[in-house]
PDB file of C-alpha atoms in Angstrom:
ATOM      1  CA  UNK A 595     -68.257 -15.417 -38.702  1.00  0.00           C
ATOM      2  CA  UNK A 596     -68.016 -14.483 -35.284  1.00  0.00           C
ATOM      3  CA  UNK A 597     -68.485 -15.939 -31.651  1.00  0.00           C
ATOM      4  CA  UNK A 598     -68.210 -15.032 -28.576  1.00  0.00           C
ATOM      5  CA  UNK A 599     -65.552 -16.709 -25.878  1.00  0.00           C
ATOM      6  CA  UNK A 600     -64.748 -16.273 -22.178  1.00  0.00           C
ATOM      7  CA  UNK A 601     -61.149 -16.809 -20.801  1.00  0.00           C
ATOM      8  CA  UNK A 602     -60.529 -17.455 -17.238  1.00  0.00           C
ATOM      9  CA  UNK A 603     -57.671 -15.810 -15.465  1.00  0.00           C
ATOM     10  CA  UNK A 604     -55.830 -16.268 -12.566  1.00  0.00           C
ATOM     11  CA  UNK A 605     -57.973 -14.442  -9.961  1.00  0.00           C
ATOM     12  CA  UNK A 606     -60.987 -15.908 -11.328  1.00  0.00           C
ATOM     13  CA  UNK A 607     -62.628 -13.358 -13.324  1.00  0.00           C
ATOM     14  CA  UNK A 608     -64.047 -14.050 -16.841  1.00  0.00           C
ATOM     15  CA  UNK A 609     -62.567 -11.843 -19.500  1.00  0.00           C
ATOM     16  CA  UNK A 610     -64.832 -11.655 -22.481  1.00  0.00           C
ATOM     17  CA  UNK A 611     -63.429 -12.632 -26.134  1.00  0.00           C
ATOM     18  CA  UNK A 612     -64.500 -12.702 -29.531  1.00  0.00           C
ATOM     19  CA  UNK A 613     -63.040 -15.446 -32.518  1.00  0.00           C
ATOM     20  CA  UNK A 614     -63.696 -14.227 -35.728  1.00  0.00           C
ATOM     21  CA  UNK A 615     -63.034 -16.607 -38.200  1.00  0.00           C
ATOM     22  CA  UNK A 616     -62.309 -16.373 -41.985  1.00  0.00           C
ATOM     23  CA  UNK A 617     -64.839 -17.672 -44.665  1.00  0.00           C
ATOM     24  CA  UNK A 618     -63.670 -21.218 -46.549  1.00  0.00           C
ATOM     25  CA  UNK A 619     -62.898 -24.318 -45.214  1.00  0.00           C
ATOM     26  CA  UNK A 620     -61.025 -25.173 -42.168  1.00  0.00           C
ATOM     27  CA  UNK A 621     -57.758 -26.640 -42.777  1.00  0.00           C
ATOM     28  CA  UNK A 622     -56.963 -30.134 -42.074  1.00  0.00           C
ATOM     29  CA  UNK A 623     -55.337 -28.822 -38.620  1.00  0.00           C
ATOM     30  CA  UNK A 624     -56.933 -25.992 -37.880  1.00  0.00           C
ATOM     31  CA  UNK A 625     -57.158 -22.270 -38.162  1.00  0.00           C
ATOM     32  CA  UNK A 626     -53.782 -20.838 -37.373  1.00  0.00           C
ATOM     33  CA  UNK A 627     -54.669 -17.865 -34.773  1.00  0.00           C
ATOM     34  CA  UNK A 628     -53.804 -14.301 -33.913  1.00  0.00           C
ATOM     35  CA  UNK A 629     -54.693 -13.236 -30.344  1.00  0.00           C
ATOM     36  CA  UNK A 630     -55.258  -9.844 -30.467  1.00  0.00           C
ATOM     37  CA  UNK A 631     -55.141  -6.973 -27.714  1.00  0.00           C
ATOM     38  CA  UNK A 632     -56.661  -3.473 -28.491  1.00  0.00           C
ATOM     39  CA  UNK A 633     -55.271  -0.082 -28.204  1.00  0.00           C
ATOM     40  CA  UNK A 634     -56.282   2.265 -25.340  1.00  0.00           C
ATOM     41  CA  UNK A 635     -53.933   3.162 -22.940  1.00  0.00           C
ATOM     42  CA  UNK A 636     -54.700   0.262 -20.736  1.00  0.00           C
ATOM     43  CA  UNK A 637     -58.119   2.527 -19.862  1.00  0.00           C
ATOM     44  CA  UNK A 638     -60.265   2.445 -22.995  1.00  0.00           C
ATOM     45  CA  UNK A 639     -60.706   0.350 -26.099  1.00  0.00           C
ATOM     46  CA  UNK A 640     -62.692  -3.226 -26.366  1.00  0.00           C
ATOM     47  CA  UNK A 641     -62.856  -6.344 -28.539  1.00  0.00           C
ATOM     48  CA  UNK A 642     -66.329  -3.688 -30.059  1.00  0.00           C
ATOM     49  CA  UNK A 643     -63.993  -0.566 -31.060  1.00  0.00           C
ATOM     50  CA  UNK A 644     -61.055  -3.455 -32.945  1.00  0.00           C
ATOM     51  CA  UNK A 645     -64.137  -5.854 -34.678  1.00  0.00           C
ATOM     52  CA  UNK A 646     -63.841  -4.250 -37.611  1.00  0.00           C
ATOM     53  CA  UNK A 647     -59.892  -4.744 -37.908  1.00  0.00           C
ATOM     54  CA  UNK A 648     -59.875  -7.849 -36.337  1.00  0.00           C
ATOM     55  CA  UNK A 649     -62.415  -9.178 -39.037  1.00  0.00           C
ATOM     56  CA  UNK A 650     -60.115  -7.462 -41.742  1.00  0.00           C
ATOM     57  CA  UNK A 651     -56.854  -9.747 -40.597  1.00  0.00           C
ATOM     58  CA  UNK A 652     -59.098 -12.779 -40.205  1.00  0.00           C
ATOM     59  CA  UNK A 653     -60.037 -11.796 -44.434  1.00  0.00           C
ATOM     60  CA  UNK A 654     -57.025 -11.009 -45.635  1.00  0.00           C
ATOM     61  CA  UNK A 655     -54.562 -13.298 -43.541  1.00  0.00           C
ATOM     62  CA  UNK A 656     -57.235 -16.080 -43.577  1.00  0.00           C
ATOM     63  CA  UNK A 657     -56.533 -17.023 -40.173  1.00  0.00           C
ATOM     64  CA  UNK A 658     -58.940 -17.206 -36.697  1.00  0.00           C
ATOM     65  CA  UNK A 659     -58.202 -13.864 -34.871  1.00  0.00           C
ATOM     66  CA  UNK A 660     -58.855 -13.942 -30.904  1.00  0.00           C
ATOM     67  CA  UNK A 661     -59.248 -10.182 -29.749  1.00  0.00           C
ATOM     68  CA  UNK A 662     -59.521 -10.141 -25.876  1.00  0.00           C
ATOM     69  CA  UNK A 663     -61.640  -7.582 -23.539  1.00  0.00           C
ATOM     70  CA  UNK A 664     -58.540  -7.618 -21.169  1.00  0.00           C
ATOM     71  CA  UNK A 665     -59.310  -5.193 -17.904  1.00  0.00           C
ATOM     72  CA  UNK A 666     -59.172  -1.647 -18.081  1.00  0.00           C
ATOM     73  CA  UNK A 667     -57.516   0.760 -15.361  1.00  0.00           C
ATOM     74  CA  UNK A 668     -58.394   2.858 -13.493  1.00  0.00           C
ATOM     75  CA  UNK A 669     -60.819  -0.200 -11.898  1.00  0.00           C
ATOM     76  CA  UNK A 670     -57.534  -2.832 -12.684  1.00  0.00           C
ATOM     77  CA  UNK A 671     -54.251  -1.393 -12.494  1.00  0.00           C
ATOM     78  CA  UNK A 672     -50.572  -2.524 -13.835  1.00  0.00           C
ATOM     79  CA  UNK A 673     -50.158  -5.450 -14.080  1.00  0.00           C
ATOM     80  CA  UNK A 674     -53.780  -6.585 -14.505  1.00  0.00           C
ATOM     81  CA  UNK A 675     -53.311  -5.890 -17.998  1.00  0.00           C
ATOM     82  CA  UNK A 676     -50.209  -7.759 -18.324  1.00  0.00           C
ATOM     83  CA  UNK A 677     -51.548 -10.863 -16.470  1.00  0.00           C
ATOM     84  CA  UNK A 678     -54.602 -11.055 -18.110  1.00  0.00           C
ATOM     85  CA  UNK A 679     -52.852 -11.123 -21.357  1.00  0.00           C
ATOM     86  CA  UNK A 680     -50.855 -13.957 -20.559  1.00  0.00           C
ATOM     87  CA  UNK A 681     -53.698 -15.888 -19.156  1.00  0.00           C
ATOM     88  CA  UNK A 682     -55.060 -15.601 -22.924  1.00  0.00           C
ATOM     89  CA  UNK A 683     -52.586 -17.128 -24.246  1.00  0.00           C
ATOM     90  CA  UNK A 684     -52.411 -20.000 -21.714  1.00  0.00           C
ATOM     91  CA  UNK A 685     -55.998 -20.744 -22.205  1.00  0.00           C
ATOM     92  CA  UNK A 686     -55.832 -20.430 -25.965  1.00  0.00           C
ATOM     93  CA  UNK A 687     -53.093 -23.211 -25.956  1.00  0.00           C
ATOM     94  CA  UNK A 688     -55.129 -25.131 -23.571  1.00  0.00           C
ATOM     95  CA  UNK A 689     -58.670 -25.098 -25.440  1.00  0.00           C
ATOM     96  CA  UNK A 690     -57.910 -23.985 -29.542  1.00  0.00           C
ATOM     97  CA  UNK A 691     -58.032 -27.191 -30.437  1.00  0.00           C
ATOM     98  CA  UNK A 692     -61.727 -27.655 -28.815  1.00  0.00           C
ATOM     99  CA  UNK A 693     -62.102 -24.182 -30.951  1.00  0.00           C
ATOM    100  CA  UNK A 694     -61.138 -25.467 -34.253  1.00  0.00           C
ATOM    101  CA  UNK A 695     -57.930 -23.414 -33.907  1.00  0.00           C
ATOM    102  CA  UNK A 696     -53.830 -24.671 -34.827  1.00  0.00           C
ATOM    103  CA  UNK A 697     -52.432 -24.087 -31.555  1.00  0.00           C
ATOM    104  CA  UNK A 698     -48.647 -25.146 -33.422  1.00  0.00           C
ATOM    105  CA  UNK A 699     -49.405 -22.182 -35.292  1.00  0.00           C
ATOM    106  CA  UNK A 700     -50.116 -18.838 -32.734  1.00  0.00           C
ATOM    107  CA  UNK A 701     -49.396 -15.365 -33.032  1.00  0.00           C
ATOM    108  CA  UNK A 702     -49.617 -12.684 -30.911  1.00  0.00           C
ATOM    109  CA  UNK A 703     -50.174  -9.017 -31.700  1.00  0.00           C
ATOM    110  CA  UNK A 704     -52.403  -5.762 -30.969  1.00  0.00           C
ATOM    111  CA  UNK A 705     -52.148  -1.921 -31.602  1.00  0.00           C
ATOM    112  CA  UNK A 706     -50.620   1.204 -28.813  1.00  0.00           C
ATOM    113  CA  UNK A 707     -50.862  -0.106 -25.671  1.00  0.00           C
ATOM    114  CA  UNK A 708     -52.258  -3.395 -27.439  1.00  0.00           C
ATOM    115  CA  UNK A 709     -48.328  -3.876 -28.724  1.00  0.00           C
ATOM    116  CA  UNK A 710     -47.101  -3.135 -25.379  1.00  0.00           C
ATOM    117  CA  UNK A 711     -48.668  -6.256 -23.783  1.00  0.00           C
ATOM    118  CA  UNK A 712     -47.975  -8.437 -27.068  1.00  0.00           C
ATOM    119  CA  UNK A 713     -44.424  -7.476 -26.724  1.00  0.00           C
ATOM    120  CA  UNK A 714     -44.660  -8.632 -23.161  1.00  0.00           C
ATOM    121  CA  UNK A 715     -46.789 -12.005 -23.750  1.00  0.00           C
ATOM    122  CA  UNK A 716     -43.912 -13.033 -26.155  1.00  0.00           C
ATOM    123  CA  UNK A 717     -41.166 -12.134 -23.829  1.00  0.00           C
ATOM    124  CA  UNK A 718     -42.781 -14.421 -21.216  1.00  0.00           C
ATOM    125  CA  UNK A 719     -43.878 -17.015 -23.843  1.00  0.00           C
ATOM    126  CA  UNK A 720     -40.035 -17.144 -24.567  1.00  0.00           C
ATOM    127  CA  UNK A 721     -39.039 -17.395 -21.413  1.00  0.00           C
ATOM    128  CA  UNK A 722     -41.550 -20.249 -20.332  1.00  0.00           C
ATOM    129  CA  UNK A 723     -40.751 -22.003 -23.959  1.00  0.00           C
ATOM    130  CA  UNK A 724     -44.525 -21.636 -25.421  1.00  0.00           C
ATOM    131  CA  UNK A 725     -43.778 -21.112 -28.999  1.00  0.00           C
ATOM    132  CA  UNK A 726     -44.984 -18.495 -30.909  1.00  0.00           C
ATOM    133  CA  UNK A 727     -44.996 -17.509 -34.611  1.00  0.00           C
ATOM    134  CA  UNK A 728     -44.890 -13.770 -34.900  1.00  0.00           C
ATOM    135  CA  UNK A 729     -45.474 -10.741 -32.998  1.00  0.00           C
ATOM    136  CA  UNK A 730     -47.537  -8.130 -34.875  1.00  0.00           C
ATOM    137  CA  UNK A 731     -47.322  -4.658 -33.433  1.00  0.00           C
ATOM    138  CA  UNK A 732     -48.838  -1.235 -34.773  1.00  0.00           C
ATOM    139  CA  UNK A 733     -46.927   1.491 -33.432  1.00  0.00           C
ATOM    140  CA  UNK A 734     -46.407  -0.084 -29.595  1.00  0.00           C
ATOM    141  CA  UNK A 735     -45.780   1.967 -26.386  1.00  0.00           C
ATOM    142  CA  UNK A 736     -42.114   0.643 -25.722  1.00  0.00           C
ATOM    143  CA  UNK A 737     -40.059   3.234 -23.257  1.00  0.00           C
ATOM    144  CA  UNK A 738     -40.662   3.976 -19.833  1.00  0.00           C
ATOM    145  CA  UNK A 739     -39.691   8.199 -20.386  1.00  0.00           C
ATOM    146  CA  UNK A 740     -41.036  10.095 -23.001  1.00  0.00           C
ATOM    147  CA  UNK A 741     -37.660  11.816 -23.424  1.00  0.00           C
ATOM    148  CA  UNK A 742     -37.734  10.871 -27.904  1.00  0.00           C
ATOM    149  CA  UNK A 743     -37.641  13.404 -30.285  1.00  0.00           C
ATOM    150  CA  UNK A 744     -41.109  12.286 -31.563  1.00  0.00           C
ATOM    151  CA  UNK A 745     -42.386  12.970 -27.988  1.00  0.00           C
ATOM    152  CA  UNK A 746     -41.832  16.938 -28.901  1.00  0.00           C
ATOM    153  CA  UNK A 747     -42.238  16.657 -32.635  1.00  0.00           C
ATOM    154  CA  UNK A 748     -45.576  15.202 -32.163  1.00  0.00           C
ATOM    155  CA  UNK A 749     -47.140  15.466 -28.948  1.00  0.00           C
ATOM    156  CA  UNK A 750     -49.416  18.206 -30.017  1.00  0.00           C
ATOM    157  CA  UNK A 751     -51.605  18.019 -32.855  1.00  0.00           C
ATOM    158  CA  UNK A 752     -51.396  14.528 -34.021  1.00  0.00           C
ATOM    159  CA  UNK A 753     -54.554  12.663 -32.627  1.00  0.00           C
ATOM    160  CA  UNK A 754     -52.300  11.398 -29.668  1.00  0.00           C
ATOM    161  CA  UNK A 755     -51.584  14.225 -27.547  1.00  0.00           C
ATOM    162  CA  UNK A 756     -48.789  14.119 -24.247  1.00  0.00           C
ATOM    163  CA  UNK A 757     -51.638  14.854 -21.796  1.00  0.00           C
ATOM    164  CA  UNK A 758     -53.423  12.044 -22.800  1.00  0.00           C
ATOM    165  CA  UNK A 759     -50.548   9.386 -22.670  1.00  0.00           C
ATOM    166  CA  UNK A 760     -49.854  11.204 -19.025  1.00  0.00           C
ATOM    167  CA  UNK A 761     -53.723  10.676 -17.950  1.00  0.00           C
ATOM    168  CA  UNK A 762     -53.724   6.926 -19.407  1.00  0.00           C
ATOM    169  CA  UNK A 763     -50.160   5.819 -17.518  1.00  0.00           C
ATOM    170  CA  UNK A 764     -52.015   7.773 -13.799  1.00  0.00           C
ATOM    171  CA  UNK A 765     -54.567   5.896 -14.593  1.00  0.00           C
ATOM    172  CA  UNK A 766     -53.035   2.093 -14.945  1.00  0.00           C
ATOM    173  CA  UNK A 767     -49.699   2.867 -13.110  1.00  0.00           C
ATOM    174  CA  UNK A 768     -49.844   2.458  -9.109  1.00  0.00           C
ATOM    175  CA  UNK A 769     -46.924   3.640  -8.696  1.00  0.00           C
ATOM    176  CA  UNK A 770     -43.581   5.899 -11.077  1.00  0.00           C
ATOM    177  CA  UNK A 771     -41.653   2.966 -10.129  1.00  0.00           C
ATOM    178  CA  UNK A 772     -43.562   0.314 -12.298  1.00  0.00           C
ATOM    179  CA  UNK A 773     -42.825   2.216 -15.400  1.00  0.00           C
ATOM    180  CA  UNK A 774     -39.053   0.861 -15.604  1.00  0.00           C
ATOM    181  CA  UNK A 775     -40.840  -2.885 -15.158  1.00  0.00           C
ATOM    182  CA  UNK A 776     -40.555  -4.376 -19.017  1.00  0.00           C
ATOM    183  CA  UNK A 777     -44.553  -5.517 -18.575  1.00  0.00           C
ATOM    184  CA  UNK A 778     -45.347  -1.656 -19.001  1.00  0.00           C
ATOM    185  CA  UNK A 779     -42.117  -0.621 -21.144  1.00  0.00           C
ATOM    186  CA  UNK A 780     -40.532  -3.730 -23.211  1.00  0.00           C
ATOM    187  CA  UNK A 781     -37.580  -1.514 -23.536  1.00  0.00           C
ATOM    188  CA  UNK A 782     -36.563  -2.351 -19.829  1.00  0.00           C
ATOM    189  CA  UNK A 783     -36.195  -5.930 -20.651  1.00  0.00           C
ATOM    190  CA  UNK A 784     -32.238  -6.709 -21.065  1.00  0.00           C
ATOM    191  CA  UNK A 785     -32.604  -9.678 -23.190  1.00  0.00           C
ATOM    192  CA  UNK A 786     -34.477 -10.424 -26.075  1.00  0.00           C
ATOM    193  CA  UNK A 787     -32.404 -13.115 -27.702  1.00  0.00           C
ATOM    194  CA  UNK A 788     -35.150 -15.983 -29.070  1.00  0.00           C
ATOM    195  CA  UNK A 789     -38.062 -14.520 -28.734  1.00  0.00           C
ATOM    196  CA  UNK A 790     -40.786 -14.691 -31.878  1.00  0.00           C
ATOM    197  CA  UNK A 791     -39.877 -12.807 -35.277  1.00  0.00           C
ATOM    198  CA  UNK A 792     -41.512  -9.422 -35.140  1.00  0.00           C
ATOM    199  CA  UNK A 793     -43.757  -7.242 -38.021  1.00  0.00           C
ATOM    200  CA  UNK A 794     -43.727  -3.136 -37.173  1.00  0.00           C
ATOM    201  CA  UNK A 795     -46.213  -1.534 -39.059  1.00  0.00           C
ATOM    202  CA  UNK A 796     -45.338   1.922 -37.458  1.00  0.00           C
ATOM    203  CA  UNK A 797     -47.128   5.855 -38.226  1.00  0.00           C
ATOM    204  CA  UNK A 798     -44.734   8.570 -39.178  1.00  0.00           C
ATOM    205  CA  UNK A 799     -46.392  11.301 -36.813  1.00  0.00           C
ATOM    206  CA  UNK A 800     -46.624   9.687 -34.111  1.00  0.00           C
ATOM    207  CA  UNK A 801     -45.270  10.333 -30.862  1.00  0.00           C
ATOM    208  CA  UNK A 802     -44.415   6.726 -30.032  1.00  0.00           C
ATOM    209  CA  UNK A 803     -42.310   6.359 -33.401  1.00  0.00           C
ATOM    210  CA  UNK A 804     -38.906   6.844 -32.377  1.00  0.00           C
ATOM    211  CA  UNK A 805     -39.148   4.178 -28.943  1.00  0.00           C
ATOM    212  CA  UNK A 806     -41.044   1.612 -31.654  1.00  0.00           C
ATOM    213  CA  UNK A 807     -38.030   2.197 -33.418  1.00  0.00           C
ATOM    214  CA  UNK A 808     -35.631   1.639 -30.910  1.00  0.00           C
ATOM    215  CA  UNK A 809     -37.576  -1.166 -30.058  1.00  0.00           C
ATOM    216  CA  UNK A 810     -36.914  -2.872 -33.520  1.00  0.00           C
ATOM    217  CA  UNK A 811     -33.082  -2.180 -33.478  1.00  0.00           C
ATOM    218  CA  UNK A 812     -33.058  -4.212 -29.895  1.00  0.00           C
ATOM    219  CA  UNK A 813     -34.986  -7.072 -31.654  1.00  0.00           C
ATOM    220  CA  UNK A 814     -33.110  -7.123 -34.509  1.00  0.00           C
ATOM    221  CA  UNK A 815     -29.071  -7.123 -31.391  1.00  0.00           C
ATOM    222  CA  UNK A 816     -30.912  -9.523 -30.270  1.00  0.00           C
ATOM    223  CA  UNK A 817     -31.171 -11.802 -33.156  1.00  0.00           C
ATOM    224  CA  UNK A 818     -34.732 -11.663 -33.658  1.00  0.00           C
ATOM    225  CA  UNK A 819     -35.967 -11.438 -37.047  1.00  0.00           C
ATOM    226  CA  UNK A 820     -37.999  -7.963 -37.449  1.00  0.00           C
ATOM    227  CA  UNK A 821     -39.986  -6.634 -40.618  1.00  0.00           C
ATOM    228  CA  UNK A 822     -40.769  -2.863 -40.280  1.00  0.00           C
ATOM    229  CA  UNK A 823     -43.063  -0.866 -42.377  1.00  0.00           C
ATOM    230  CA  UNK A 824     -43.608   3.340 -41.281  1.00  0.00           C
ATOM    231  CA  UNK A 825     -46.365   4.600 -43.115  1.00  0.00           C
ATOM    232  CA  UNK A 826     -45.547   8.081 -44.150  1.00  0.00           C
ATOM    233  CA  UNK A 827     -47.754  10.654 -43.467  1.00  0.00           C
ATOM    234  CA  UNK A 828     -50.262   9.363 -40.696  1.00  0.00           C
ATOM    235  CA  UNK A 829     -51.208   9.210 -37.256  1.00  0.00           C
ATOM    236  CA  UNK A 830     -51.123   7.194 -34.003  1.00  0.00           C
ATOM    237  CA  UNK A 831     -54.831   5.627 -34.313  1.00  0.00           C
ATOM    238  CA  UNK A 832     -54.474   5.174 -38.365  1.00  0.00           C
ATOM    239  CA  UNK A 833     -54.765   1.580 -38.157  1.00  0.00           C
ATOM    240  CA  UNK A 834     -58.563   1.799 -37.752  1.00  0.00           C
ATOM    241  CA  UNK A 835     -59.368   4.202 -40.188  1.00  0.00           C
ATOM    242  CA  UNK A 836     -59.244   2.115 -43.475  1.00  0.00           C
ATOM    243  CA  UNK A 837     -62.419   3.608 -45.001  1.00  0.00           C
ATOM    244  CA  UNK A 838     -60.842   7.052 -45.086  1.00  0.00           C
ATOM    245  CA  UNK A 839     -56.963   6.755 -45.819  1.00  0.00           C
ATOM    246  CA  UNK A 840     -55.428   4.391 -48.320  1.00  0.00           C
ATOM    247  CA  UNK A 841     -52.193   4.088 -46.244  1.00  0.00           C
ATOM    248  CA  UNK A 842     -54.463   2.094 -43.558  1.00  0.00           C
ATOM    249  CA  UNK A 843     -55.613  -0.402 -46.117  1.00  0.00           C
ATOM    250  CA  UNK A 844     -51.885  -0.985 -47.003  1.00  0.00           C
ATOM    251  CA  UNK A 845     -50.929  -1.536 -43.473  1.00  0.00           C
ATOM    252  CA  UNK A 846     -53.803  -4.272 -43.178  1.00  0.00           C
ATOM    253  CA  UNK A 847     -52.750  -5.875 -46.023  1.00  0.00           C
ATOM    254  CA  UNK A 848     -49.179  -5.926 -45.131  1.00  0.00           C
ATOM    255  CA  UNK A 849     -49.447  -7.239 -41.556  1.00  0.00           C
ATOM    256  CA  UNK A 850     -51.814 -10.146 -43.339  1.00  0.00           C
ATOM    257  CA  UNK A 851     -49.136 -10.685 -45.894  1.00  0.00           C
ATOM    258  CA  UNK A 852     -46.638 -11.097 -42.515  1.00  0.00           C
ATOM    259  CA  UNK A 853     -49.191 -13.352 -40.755  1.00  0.00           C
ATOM    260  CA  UNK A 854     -49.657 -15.447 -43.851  1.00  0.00           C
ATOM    261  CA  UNK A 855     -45.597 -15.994 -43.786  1.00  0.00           C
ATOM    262  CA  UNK A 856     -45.719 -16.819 -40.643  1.00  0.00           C
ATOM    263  CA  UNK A 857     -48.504 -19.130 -40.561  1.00  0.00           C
ATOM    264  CA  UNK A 858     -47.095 -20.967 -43.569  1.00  0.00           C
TER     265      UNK A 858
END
């Protein structure tokens, strides 16, 4: 089942939001929860082009999954994003119990540009001391340069192309200097040390591989417990494209199998 939310953020607006729930009975407590931000380059994606995969993880992980309509640039530039992420997540912990939901048991998580504002949501959730259980990131936009060798190895030719990742960041980004600020690429954070455990479910031919990577090793310095899973063979985008390649199905039932450990 399905229904549909709105979160209030900081300036007022009303973001639109979607709970999908799992079938069965609620638990004593509550649903445990995964708030979820979509893909897109901060410009395109919705809570409509993730249903499907959010209704998968609700299925498999048999938890509530929150997917957010955060605001798109060019309209709302950095850090609209970023801000309205974190203003899910506030008003989650204020009204999941109202919602049926476990707020003692949250975790955060999305896909591309999705992972970069998870990433960022459980930086500041460790900094302000909201605890959260995991952070689940498909192949996340982590550096500030594309300057990796999967930036040449794959920029052409592999669903995600350079010129697009360009157009997206001209689109969100006011200004070059923003994209050392850790809200845009986690990798410019210093310190990591206590933030939530982290699950990678990464694609092989993907230009973003080698920062998600890198992203994982400072997690792991850091102290922060880190699962990582690349799928061999497949592209930026694969997560949503379970009725045509097996490797996607694996990947959803993998992160579910990380939520599930979390959750328990």
């Amino acid at each position: 089942t399905r229904q549909s939310l709105s979160i209030p953020t900081r300036d007022g607006a009303a973001l639109p939001a979607e709970l999908a729930l799992p079938t069965g009975d609620r638990p004593s407590g509550g649903w445990p929860v995964l708030l979820y931000f979509h893909g897109g380059g901060f410009t395109v994606g919705s809570v409509a082009t993730h249903r499907p995969l959010c209704h998968r993880l609700a299925h498999l992980a048999h938890c509530a999954v929150l997917s957010v309509d955060y605001r798109l640039a060019p309209e709302h530039t950095f850090p609209t994003a970023a801000h309205d992420a974190w203003d899910s997540l506030m008003h989650l912990m204020q009204m999941g119990q109202a919602w049926g939901l476990d707020t003692s048991r949250v975790a955060v998580g999305g896909d591309s540009a999705g992972g970069t504002l998870s990433l960022g949501v459980a930086h500041t959730a460790r900094d302000t001391g909201v605890p959260l259980r995991l952070q689940l990131l498909f192949y996340p936009g982590c550096a500030a340069q594309h300057s990796s060798p999967s930036h040449h190895t794959y920029g052409h030719g592999f669903v995600l192309e350079k010129e697009t990742v360009d157009w997206f960041f001209e689109q969100y980004l006011n200004d070059p200097s923003e994209r050392n600020n850790g809200l845009f690429s986690p990798l410019s954070f210093d310190d990591w040390t206590g933030v939530a455990p982290a699950w990678l479910g990464l694609a092989e031919c993907d230009p973003l591989v080698d920062d998600a990577l890198h992203m994982a090793d400072v997690l792991r310095m850091a102290g922060v417990p880190v699962e990582l899973e690349v799928y061999l063979g497949v592209v930026h985008e694969f997560i949503k494209m379970g009725r045509a390649i097996p490797e996607a199905l694996q990947a959803h039932q993998d992160a579910a199998r990380a939520l599930r450990a979390a959750f328990a």
